[in-house]
mmCIF file of C-alpha atoms in Angstrom:
data_model
loop_
_atom_site.group_PDB
_atom_site.id
_atom_site.type_symbol
_atom_site.label_atom_id
_atom_site.label_comp_id
_atom_site.label_asym_id
_atom_site.label_seq_id
_atom_site.Cartn_x
_atom_site.Cartn_y
_atom_site.Cartn_z
ATOM 1 C CA UNK A 673 -4.963 54.992 -27.588
ATOM 2 C CA UNK A 674 -2.009 57.300 -28.100
ATOM 3 C CA UNK A 675 -1.862 58.163 -24.388
ATOM 4 C CA UNK A 676 -1.453 54.536 -23.180
ATOM 5 C CA UNK A 677 2.306 54.505 -23.965
ATOM 6 C CA UNK A 678 2.649 50.643 -23.987
ATOM 7 C CA UNK A 679 0.425 49.887 -21.008
ATOM 8 C CA UNK A 680 -1.791 47.141 -22.509
ATOM 9 C CA UNK A 681 0.918 44.694 -23.603
ATOM 10 C CA UNK A 682 2.732 44.387 -20.220
ATOM 11 C CA UNK A 683 -0.562 44.034 -18.330
ATOM 12 C CA UNK A 684 -1.902 41.365 -20.685
ATOM 13 C CA UNK A 685 1.479 39.561 -20.575
ATOM 14 C CA UNK A 686 1.454 39.582 -16.756
ATOM 15 C CA UNK A 687 -2.105 38.239 -16.707
ATOM 16 C CA UNK A 688 -1.170 35.488 -19.177
ATOM 17 C CA UNK A 689 1.835 34.451 -17.051
ATOM 18 C CA UNK A 690 -0.266 34.556 -13.864
ATOM 19 C CA UNK A 691 -3.032 32.343 -15.274
ATOM 20 C CA UNK A 692 -0.471 29.960 -16.804
ATOM 21 C CA UNK A 693 1.216 29.527 -13.416
ATOM 22 C CA UNK A 694 -2.163 29.021 -11.762
ATOM 23 C CA UNK A 695 -3.003 26.321 -14.303
ATOM 24 C CA UNK A 696 0.360 24.575 -13.801
ATOM 25 C CA UNK A 697 -0.057 24.591 -10.011
ATOM 26 C CA UNK A 698 -3.539 23.080 -10.328
ATOM 27 C CA UNK A 699 -2.349 20.342 -12.702
ATOM 28 C CA UNK A 700 0.582 19.456 -10.441
ATOM 29 C CA UNK A 701 -1.680 19.308 -7.395
ATOM 30 C CA UNK A 702 -4.096 17.033 -9.252
ATOM 31 C CA UNK A 703 -1.268 14.693 -10.308
ATOM 32 C CA UNK A 704 0.092 14.526 -6.757
ATOM 33 C CA UNK A 705 -3.385 13.701 -5.460
ATOM 34 C CA UNK A 706 -3.775 10.874 -7.989
ATOM 35 C CA UNK A 707 -0.396 9.417 -6.958
ATOM 36 C CA UNK A 708 -1.439 9.635 -3.303
ATOM 37 C CA UNK A 709 -4.709 7.782 -3.968
ATOM 38 C CA UNK A 710 -2.883 5.090 -5.967
ATOM 39 C CA UNK A 711 -0.325 4.572 -3.196
ATOM 40 C CA UNK A 712 -3.101 4.467 -0.589
ATOM 41 C CA UNK A 713 -4.974 1.842 -2.590
ATOM 42 C CA UNK A 714 -1.854 -0.344 -2.851
ATOM 43 C CA UNK A 715 -1.204 -0.080 0.888
ATOM 44 C CA UNK A 716 -4.810 -0.924 1.751
ATOM 45 C CA UNK A 717 -4.800 -3.954 -0.578
ATOM 46 C CA UNK A 718 -1.541 -5.140 0.973
ATOM 47 C CA UNK A 719 -2.886 -4.784 4.512
ATOM 48 C CA UNK A 720 -6.100 -6.569 3.593
ATOM 49 C CA UNK A 721 -4.234 -9.475 2.005
ATOM 50 C CA UNK A 722 -1.971 -9.807 5.046
ATOM 51 C CA UNK A 723 -4.959 -9.794 7.393
ATOM 52 C CA UNK A 724 -6.835 -12.335 5.265
ATOM 53 C CA UNK A 725 -3.783 -14.600 5.086
ATOM 54 C CA UNK A 726 -3.265 -14.433 8.854
ATOM 55 C CA UNK A 727 -6.908 -15.339 9.492
ATOM 56 C CA UNK A 728 -6.774 -18.226 7.002
ATOM 57 C CA UNK A 729 -3.511 -19.499 8.503
ATOM 58 C CA UNK A 730 -4.966 -19.230 11.996
ATOM 59 C CA UNK A 731 -8.012 -21.233 10.892
ATOM 60 C CA UNK A 732 -5.816 -23.895 9.278
ATOM 61 C CA UNK A 733 -3.637 -23.997 12.397
ATOM 62 C CA UNK A 734 -6.706 -24.644 14.572
ATOM 63 C CA UNK A 735 -7.607 -27.588 12.322
ATOM 64 C CA UNK A 736 -3.954 -28.790 12.221
ATOM 65 C CA UNK A 737 -4.018 -28.532 8.394
ATOM 66 C CA UNK A 738 -1.343 -25.857 7.975
ATOM 67 C CA UNK A 739 1.557 -27.088 5.846
ATOM 68 C CA UNK A 740 5.174 -25.914 6.097
ATOM 69 C CA UNK A 741 4.892 -23.719 3.014
ATOM 70 C CA UNK A 742 2.001 -22.598 0.898
ATOM 71 C CA UNK A 743 0.375 -19.843 -1.085
ATOM 72 C CA UNK A 744 -2.920 -18.023 -0.873
ATOM 73 C CA UNK A 745 -4.128 -16.623 -4.203
ATOM 74 C CA UNK A 746 -6.007 -13.328 -4.459
ATOM 75 C CA UNK A 747 -7.254 -11.224 -7.358
ATOM 76 C CA UNK A 748 -4.440 -8.631 -7.272
ATOM 77 C CA UNK A 749 -1.603 -10.773 -5.928
ATOM 78 C CA UNK A 750 -0.487 -13.725 -3.845
ATOM 79 C CA UNK A 751 0.536 -14.345 -0.260
ATOM 80 C CA UNK A 752 3.209 -16.998 0.295
ATOM 81 C CA UNK A 753 3.888 -18.324 3.780
ATOM 82 C CA UNK A 754 6.558 -20.392 5.490
ATOM 83 C CA UNK A 755 6.123 -22.039 8.869
ATOM 84 C CA UNK A 756 8.885 -22.589 11.380
ATOM 85 C CA UNK A 757 8.433 -24.251 14.766
ATOM 86 C CA UNK A 758 10.002 -22.397 17.685
ATOM 87 C CA UNK A 759 10.545 -23.609 21.228
ATOM 88 C CA UNK A 760 8.075 -22.658 23.998
ATOM 89 C CA UNK A 761 5.113 -23.935 21.959
ATOM 90 C CA UNK A 762 5.289 -21.198 19.319
ATOM 91 C CA UNK A 763 5.145 -21.341 15.548
ATOM 92 C CA UNK A 764 6.568 -18.547 13.428
ATOM 93 C CA UNK A 765 4.874 -17.944 10.106
ATOM 94 C CA UNK A 766 6.454 -15.566 7.600
ATOM 95 C CA UNK A 767 3.976 -14.062 5.140
ATOM 96 C CA UNK A 768 5.208 -12.510 1.886
ATOM 97 C CA UNK A 769 2.705 -10.443 -0.099
ATOM 98 C CA UNK A 770 3.503 -10.030 -3.780
ATOM 99 C CA UNK A 771 1.155 -7.838 -5.761
ATOM 100 C CA UNK A 772 0.944 -7.936 -9.548
ATOM 101 C CA UNK A 773 2.296 -4.365 -9.568
ATOM 102 C CA UNK A 774 5.651 -5.787 -8.319
ATOM 103 C CA UNK A 775 5.322 -4.477 -4.758
ATOM 104 C CA UNK A 776 6.339 -6.871 -1.992
ATOM 105 C CA UNK A 777 5.855 -6.849 1.793
ATOM 106 C CA UNK A 778 6.825 -9.258 4.536
ATOM 107 C CA UNK A 779 5.026 -9.877 7.814
ATOM 108 C CA UNK A 780 5.910 -12.287 10.607
ATOM 109 C CA UNK A 781 3.363 -13.774 12.965
ATOM 110 C CA UNK A 782 4.027 -15.798 16.089
ATOM 111 C CA UNK A 783 1.267 -18.285 16.846
ATOM 112 C CA UNK A 784 0.767 -20.053 20.153
ATOM 113 C CA UNK A 785 0.248 -23.730 19.306
ATOM 114 C CA UNK A 786 -1.430 -24.456 22.639
ATOM 115 C CA UNK A 787 -4.007 -21.630 22.475
ATOM 116 C CA UNK A 788 -4.143 -21.822 18.656
ATOM 117 C CA UNK A 789 -4.094 -18.063 18.153
ATOM 118 C CA UNK A 790 -1.846 -15.211 17.062
ATOM 119 C CA UNK A 791 0.347 -13.873 19.869
ATOM 120 C CA UNK A 792 2.673 -11.394 18.151
ATOM 121 C CA UNK A 793 2.727 -9.616 14.789
ATOM 122 C CA UNK A 794 5.541 -7.702 13.070
ATOM 123 C CA UNK A 795 5.802 -6.166 9.611
ATOM 124 C CA UNK A 796 9.183 -5.858 7.978
ATOM 125 C CA UNK A 797 9.818 -2.957 5.639
#
């Protein structure tokens, strides 16, 4: 013990700092991964709601039951739409997805009124 000359304290302090840093890095990585999964879930829900709204609007357009404005209700949010008639036999429908977590996205679809199907799709950021 008398020959150590202060060797144990610096080594144990270095090991404590090393394991503390390792723990902090692991916790930070876990938190970043949770944020990534949450963001991915929100994006997938938004894309699904837009796709569902486009298919419902396309079905209503085929039956000539699509109104100028309306709303589709879903479990985690709503999709509002507005229809505008364009020349060349096109109808422009603007879809606005509003989730209950306050996120909002806008997508615009151009529908051919003669063929009764979606011709062009754009998402606005």
